[in-house]
Amino acid sequence: METLIGTTVHRVQGIIQNDGIPDLLLRLAGAVFALISVYTVGVTVYNIYFHPLAAYEGPLLARSTLLWRIWHSLQGRLHIAIDDGHKKYGDVFRVSPNELSFASLNSWKDIYGHSVGEKQAFVKSEFYDMYGAGFKSLCIGSERDIQKHRKMKQSLSAAFSTKALREQEFVVAKQVDAFVERVGRDGGPGSGGLNMSKWYEMVAFDILGEMAFGESFNCVTSGKPHFWQELILGHLFFITIADNLRRLPLVPTIAKFFFPFISSIKNRHTGYTRDKVEKRLEAGVKSEDFMSNLVGKVKSGEIEKEEMTAHASTLV
């Protein structure tokens, strides 16, 4: 080993003396490129022919690399690409080297069903760790521990019962009426048209604001999105980026490039959520909404305020 190291050092010294440092750097760059190329080809061949999922059909780019998944995901069209894939390949097809997409009734029950006897329920993927980032507690949407998720579900179930939702019908009707009236007024003949995706987002935000916090965000009334709505959409977009980055070998290095901007969005989002929850706690249980049951549980010490805050973020 010492002889090999000594020989290598001697060769490097010879290159520096004869050709100079620029030539040495050029050779090193060539060697690194060659190693990356060999590694990429090797992984691609393995994924296509020797991977445990190699027998499953799918687009060649999806079976061999992460590029197919990342490309469609960042375009916001992954769901469409997957639907097209199922039409072509059937109930099961490969969307990335390590992932399969299922589209059958039995698979739905197996993946999202509860533990029954010896059959254990599936645990959520690592994606949900990022989805719930920013709070000291996970929420109903991000909690991966099955027992903890079950406890959270019990805390929230009363708010989503048939009776509770029927009592909230007037909130939905009021906001939808305001939406129809405003769109009819602003989108009539000669208006040039409206961005209906944005307007649907605004009415949904108004409805959820009133059902979660007891007050609308008045997006439809003002005719423009609330800043928190834009913040949440930006937060979700960068969660998508982070979900793709975590799959790459160089994720720690790449993530540092996005970290300051992502942290800024996350901190503004979590800060405003905490402000809204604090205001909702101060209001007490004046009317029944999604948070009414949680307000009582926080004040009794049954759950932490941070858990209620995490739930509020998910509900909106």
Coordinates of C-alpha atoms in Angstrom, one line a residue:
M1 CA 0.0 0.0 0.0
E2 CA 2.8 2.4 0.9
T3 CA 4.5 1.6 -2.4
L4 CA 1.3 2.4 -4.3
I5 CA 0.8 5.7 -2.5
G6 CA 4.4 6.6 -3.0
T7 CA 4.2 5.8 -6.8
T8 CA 1.0 7.9 -7.1
V9 CA 2.5 10.9 -5.3
H10 CA 5.6 10.6 -7.5
R11 CA 3.5 10.7 -10.7
V12 CA 1.5 13.7 -9.5
Q13 CA 4.8 15.5 -8.7
G14 CA 6.0 14.6 -12.2
I15 CA 2.9 16.0 -13.9
I16 CA 3.2 19.3 -11.9
Q17 CA 6.9 19.6 -12.8
N18 CA 6.5 18.8 -16.5
D19 CA 3.0 20.2 -17.4
G20 CA 2.1 22.5 -14.5
I21 CA -0.9 22.7 -12.2
P22 CA -3.5 23.6 -15.0
D23 CA -2.8 20.4 -16.8
L24 CA -3.1 18.5 -13.5
L25 CA -6.5 20.0 -12.8
L26 CA -7.6 19.2 -16.3
R27 CA -6.6 15.6 -15.8
L28 CA -8.4 15.5 -12.5
A29 CA -11.5 16.9 -14.0
G30 CA -11.4 14.3 -16.8
A31 CA -11.0 11.6 -14.2
V32 CA -13.9 12.8 -12.2
F33 CA -16.1 13.1 -15.3
A34 CA -15.1 9.5 -16.3
L35 CA -16.0 8.2 -12.8
I36 CA -19.4 10.0 -12.9
S37 CA -20.1 8.6 -16.3
V38 CA -19.2 5.1 -15.3
Y39 CA -21.3 5.4 -12.2
T40 CA -24.3 6.8 -14.1
V41 CA -24.1 4.0 -16.8
G42 CA -23.7 1.4 -14.1
V43 CA -26.7 2.6 -12.1
T44 CA -28.8 2.9 -15.2
V45 CA -28.1 -0.6 -16.3
Y46 CA -28.7 -1.9 -12.8
N47 CA -32.1 -0.1 -12.6
I48 CA -33.3 -1.4 -16.0
Y49 CA -32.1 -5.0 -15.8
F50 CA -31.2 -6.1 -12.2
H51 CA -33.3 -3.9 -9.8
P52 CA -35.9 -5.7 -7.7
L53 CA -38.6 -3.7 -9.7
A54 CA -37.0 -4.4 -13.1
A55 CA -39.9 -6.7 -14.1
Y56 CA -42.4 -3.9 -14.0
E57 CA -43.2 -1.8 -17.1
G58 CA -43.0 1.9 -17.4
P59 CA -41.3 4.7 -19.4
L60 CA -37.7 3.9 -20.0
L61 CA -36.6 7.2 -18.4
A62 CA -38.7 6.4 -15.3
R63 CA -37.3 2.9 -15.0
S64 CA -33.7 4.0 -15.4
T65 CA -33.5 7.4 -13.7
L66 CA -35.3 9.9 -11.5
L67 CA -35.6 12.4 -14.4
W68 CA -39.1 11.3 -15.6
R69 CA -40.6 11.8 -12.1
I70 CA -38.7 15.0 -11.3
W71 CA -39.6 16.6 -14.7
H72 CA -43.3 16.0 -14.5
S73 CA -43.4 16.8 -10.8
L74 CA -41.8 20.3 -11.2
Q75 CA -44.1 21.0 -14.1
G76 CA -47.1 20.3 -11.8
R77 CA -48.3 17.6 -14.2
L78 CA -47.1 14.4 -12.4
H79 CA -50.7 13.3 -11.8
I80 CA -51.5 13.7 -15.5
A81 CA -48.4 11.8 -16.5
I82 CA -49.3 9.0 -14.0
D83 CA -52.8 8.8 -15.3
D84 CA -51.5 8.5 -18.9
G85 CA -49.1 5.8 -17.7
H86 CA -51.8 3.7 -16.2
K87 CA -53.8 4.0 -19.4
K88 CA -50.8 2.6 -21.3
Y89 CA -49.3 0.1 -18.8
G90 CA -52.2 -1.0 -16.7
D91 CA -53.0 -1.0 -13.0
V92 CA -49.3 -1.0 -11.9
F93 CA -46.3 0.7 -13.5
R94 CA -42.9 2.1 -12.5
V95 CA -42.7 5.9 -12.1
S96 CA -39.1 5.9 -10.8
P97 CA -36.4 3.3 -10.1
N98 CA -37.7 2.7 -6.6
E99 CA -41.4 3.5 -7.0
L100 CA -44.5 1.9 -8.4
S101 CA -47.9 3.5 -9.0
F102 CA -51.0 1.5 -8.3
A103 CA -54.5 2.1 -9.7
S104 CA -56.9 -0.6 -8.5
L105 CA -59.5 -1.0 -5.8
N106 CA -57.5 -3.7 -4.0
S107 CA -54.3 -1.7 -4.0
W108 CA -56.2 1.3 -2.5
K109 CA -57.4 -0.8 0.4
D110 CA -54.0 -2.4 0.9
I111 CA -52.1 0.9 0.9
Y112 CA -54.5 3.2 2.7
G113 CA -56.4 0.6 4.8
H114 CA -56.0 0.0 8.6
S115 CA -54.2 -2.8 10.3
V116 CA -56.3 -5.9 10.4
G117 CA -55.1 -9.0 12.2
E118 CA -51.6 -9.8 11.0
K119 CA -51.9 -7.4 8.2
Q120 CA -50.0 -4.2 9.1
A121 CA -51.0 -0.8 7.7
F122 CA -48.5 1.0 5.4
V123 CA -46.4 3.8 7.0
K124 CA -46.4 7.1 5.2
S125 CA -43.3 8.0 3.1
E126 CA -40.5 10.4 4.1
F127 CA -42.2 13.1 2.0
Y128 CA -44.5 13.8 5.0
D129 CA -41.5 14.8 7.2
M130 CA -41.0 17.8 4.9
Y131 CA -44.7 18.4 4.6
G132 CA -45.0 19.0 8.3
A133 CA -41.7 20.9 8.7
G134 CA -41.8 24.2 10.6
F135 CA -43.7 23.2 13.7
K136 CA -42.6 21.5 16.9
S137 CA -45.4 19.1 16.5
L138 CA -46.5 17.1 13.5
C139 CA -50.1 17.3 12.2
I140 CA -52.8 14.9 11.1
G141 CA -51.4 15.1 7.5
S142 CA -47.7 14.6 8.4
E143 CA -47.7 12.3 11.4
R144 CA -46.2 8.9 10.2
D145 CA -46.5 7.1 13.5
I146 CA -49.7 5.0 13.2
Q147 CA -50.7 5.2 16.9
K148 CA -50.1 9.0 17.2
H149 CA -52.0 9.5 13.9
R150 CA -54.9 7.6 15.3
K151 CA -55.0 9.8 18.5
M152 CA -54.9 13.0 16.3
K153 CA -57.7 11.6 14.2
Q154 CA -59.9 11.1 17.3
S155 CA -59.2 14.7 18.3
L156 CA -60.4 16.0 14.9
S157 CA -63.1 13.5 14.1
A158 CA -65.9 15.5 15.8
A159 CA -65.2 18.5 13.5
F160 CA -65.7 16.3 10.4
S161 CA -68.8 14.4 11.4
T162 CA -71.9 14.6 9.2
K163 CA -73.6 16.7 11.9
A164 CA -70.8 19.1 12.2
L165 CA -70.4 19.6 8.5
R166 CA -74.1 20.1 8.0
E167 CA -74.0 22.9 10.6
Q168 CA -71.2 24.5 8.5
E169 CA -73.3 24.4 5.3
F170 CA -74.4 28.0 5.6
V171 CA -70.8 29.1 5.7
V172 CA -70.1 27.4 2.4
A173 CA -73.3 28.7 0.8
K174 CA -72.6 32.3 1.9
Q175 CA -69.1 32.3 0.5
V176 CA -70.2 30.5 -2.8
D177 CA -73.0 33.1 -3.3
A178 CA -70.5 35.9 -2.9
F179 CA -68.1 34.2 -5.3
V180 CA -70.8 33.7 -8.0
E181 CA -71.9 37.3 -7.6
R182 CA -68.4 38.7 -7.8
V183 CA -67.3 36.5 -10.8
G184 CA -70.6 37.4 -12.6
R185 CA -69.9 41.1 -12.1
D186 CA -66.2 41.1 -12.9
G187 CA -66.2 38.4 -15.6
G188 CA -69.1 39.6 -17.7
P189 CA -69.0 40.6 -21.4
G190 CA -66.2 42.9 -22.2
S191 CA -64.2 42.0 -19.1
G192 CA -61.4 40.2 -20.9
G193 CA -61.9 37.1 -18.8
L194 CA -60.8 36.0 -15.4
N195 CA -58.1 33.6 -14.1
M196 CA -60.6 31.1 -12.7
S197 CA -57.9 29.0 -11.0
K198 CA -57.0 31.9 -8.9
W199 CA -60.6 32.7 -8.1
Y200 CA -61.3 29.1 -7.1
E201 CA -58.3 29.3 -4.8
M202 CA -59.6 32.5 -3.2
V203 CA -63.1 31.2 -2.5
A204 CA -61.7 28.0 -1.1
F205 CA -59.4 30.1 1.2
D206 CA -62.3 32.2 2.3
I207 CA -64.4 29.1 3.2
L208 CA -61.6 27.4 5.1
G209 CA -60.7 30.6 6.9
E210 CA -64.2 30.9 8.3
M211 CA -64.5 27.2 9.0
A212 CA -61.1 27.0 10.7
F213 CA -60.7 30.4 12.4
G214 CA -64.3 31.8 12.5
E215 CA -63.5 34.6 10.0
S216 CA -63.1 34.8 6.3
F217 CA -60.0 36.1 4.6
N218 CA -62.2 38.2 2.3
C219 CA -60.3 37.3 -0.8
V220 CA -63.5 37.3 -2.9
T221 CA -64.8 40.5 -1.5
S222 CA -61.5 42.3 -2.1
G223 CA -61.0 40.6 -5.5
K224 CA -57.4 39.7 -4.7
P225 CA -55.6 36.8 -2.9
H226 CA -54.7 37.1 0.8
F227 CA -50.9 37.2 1.3
W228 CA -51.1 34.0 3.3
Q229 CA -52.7 32.2 0.4
E230 CA -49.8 33.1 -1.8
L231 CA -47.4 32.1 1.0
I232 CA -49.0 28.6 1.3
L233 CA -48.9 28.0 -2.4
G234 CA -45.2 29.0 -2.5
H235 CA -44.5 26.8 0.5
L236 CA -46.1 23.8 -1.2
F237 CA -44.1 24.4 -4.4
F238 CA -40.8 24.4 -2.5
I239 CA -41.9 21.2 -0.6
T240 CA -42.2 19.7 -4.1
I241 CA -38.7 20.8 -4.9
A242 CA -37.4 19.5 -1.5
D243 CA -39.2 16.1 -2.1
N244 CA -37.3 15.7 -5.4
L245 CA -34.0 16.9 -4.1
R246 CA -34.0 14.4 -1.2
R247 CA -33.9 11.6 -3.8
L248 CA -30.7 12.8 -5.3
P249 CA -27.2 11.7 -4.1
L250 CA -26.0 15.3 -3.8
V251 CA -29.1 16.6 -1.9
P252 CA -27.2 18.2 1.0
T253 CA -25.1 20.3 -1.4
I254 CA -28.0 21.3 -3.7
A255 CA -30.4 22.0 -0.8
K256 CA -28.0 24.7 0.6
F257 CA -28.7 26.7 -2.5
F258 CA -32.4 26.8 -1.8
F259 CA -32.3 26.8 2.0
P260 CA -32.4 30.6 2.8
F261 CA -35.4 31.3 0.5
I262 CA -37.2 28.2 1.7
S263 CA -36.6 29.1 5.3
S264 CA -37.9 32.6 4.7
I265 CA -41.2 31.3 3.3
K266 CA -41.5 28.6 6.0
N267 CA -40.9 31.1 8.8
R268 CA -43.4 33.6 7.5
H269 CA -46.0 30.8 7.1
T270 CA -45.5 29.3 10.5
G271 CA -45.4 32.7 12.2
Y272 CA -48.7 33.8 10.7
T273 CA -50.3 30.4 11.5
R274 CA -49.3 30.9 15.2
D275 CA -50.8 34.4 15.2
K276 CA -54.1 33.1 13.8
V277 CA -54.2 30.2 16.3
E278 CA -53.5 32.5 19.2
K279 CA -56.3 34.8 18.1
R280 CA -58.6 31.8 17.8
L281 CA -57.8 30.6 21.3
E282 CA -58.5 34.0 22.7
A283 CA -62.0 33.9 21.0
G284 CA -62.9 30.7 22.8
V285 CA -65.8 28.5 21.6
K286 CA -68.2 31.1 20.4
S287 CA -69.3 29.1 17.3
E288 CA -68.7 25.6 16.1
D289 CA -66.0 25.3 13.5
F290 CA -63.0 23.0 12.8
M291 CA -61.1 24.3 15.8
S292 CA -63.8 24.4 18.4
N293 CA -63.0 20.9 19.7
L294 CA -59.3 21.6 19.7
V295 CA -59.6 24.9 21.6
G296 CA -61.2 22.9 24.5
K297 CA -58.5 20.2 24.4
V298 CA -55.7 22.8 24.4
K299 CA -57.2 24.7 27.4
S300 CA -57.6 21.5 29.3
G301 CA -54.0 20.5 28.6
E302 CA -55.1 17.4 26.6
I303 CA -53.0 18.5 23.6
E304 CA -50.3 21.1 23.1
K305 CA -51.0 24.4 21.4
E306 CA -48.3 23.6 18.9
E307 CA -50.2 20.5 17.7
M308 CA -53.3 22.7 17.2
T309 CA -51.1 25.1 15.2
A310 CA -49.8 22.3 13.0
H311 CA -53.4 21.1 12.4
A312 CA -54.5 24.6 11.5
S313 CA -51.8 24.9 8.9
T314 CA -52.9 21.7 7.3
L315 CA -56.6 22.6 7.4
V316 CA -56.0 25.8 5.5

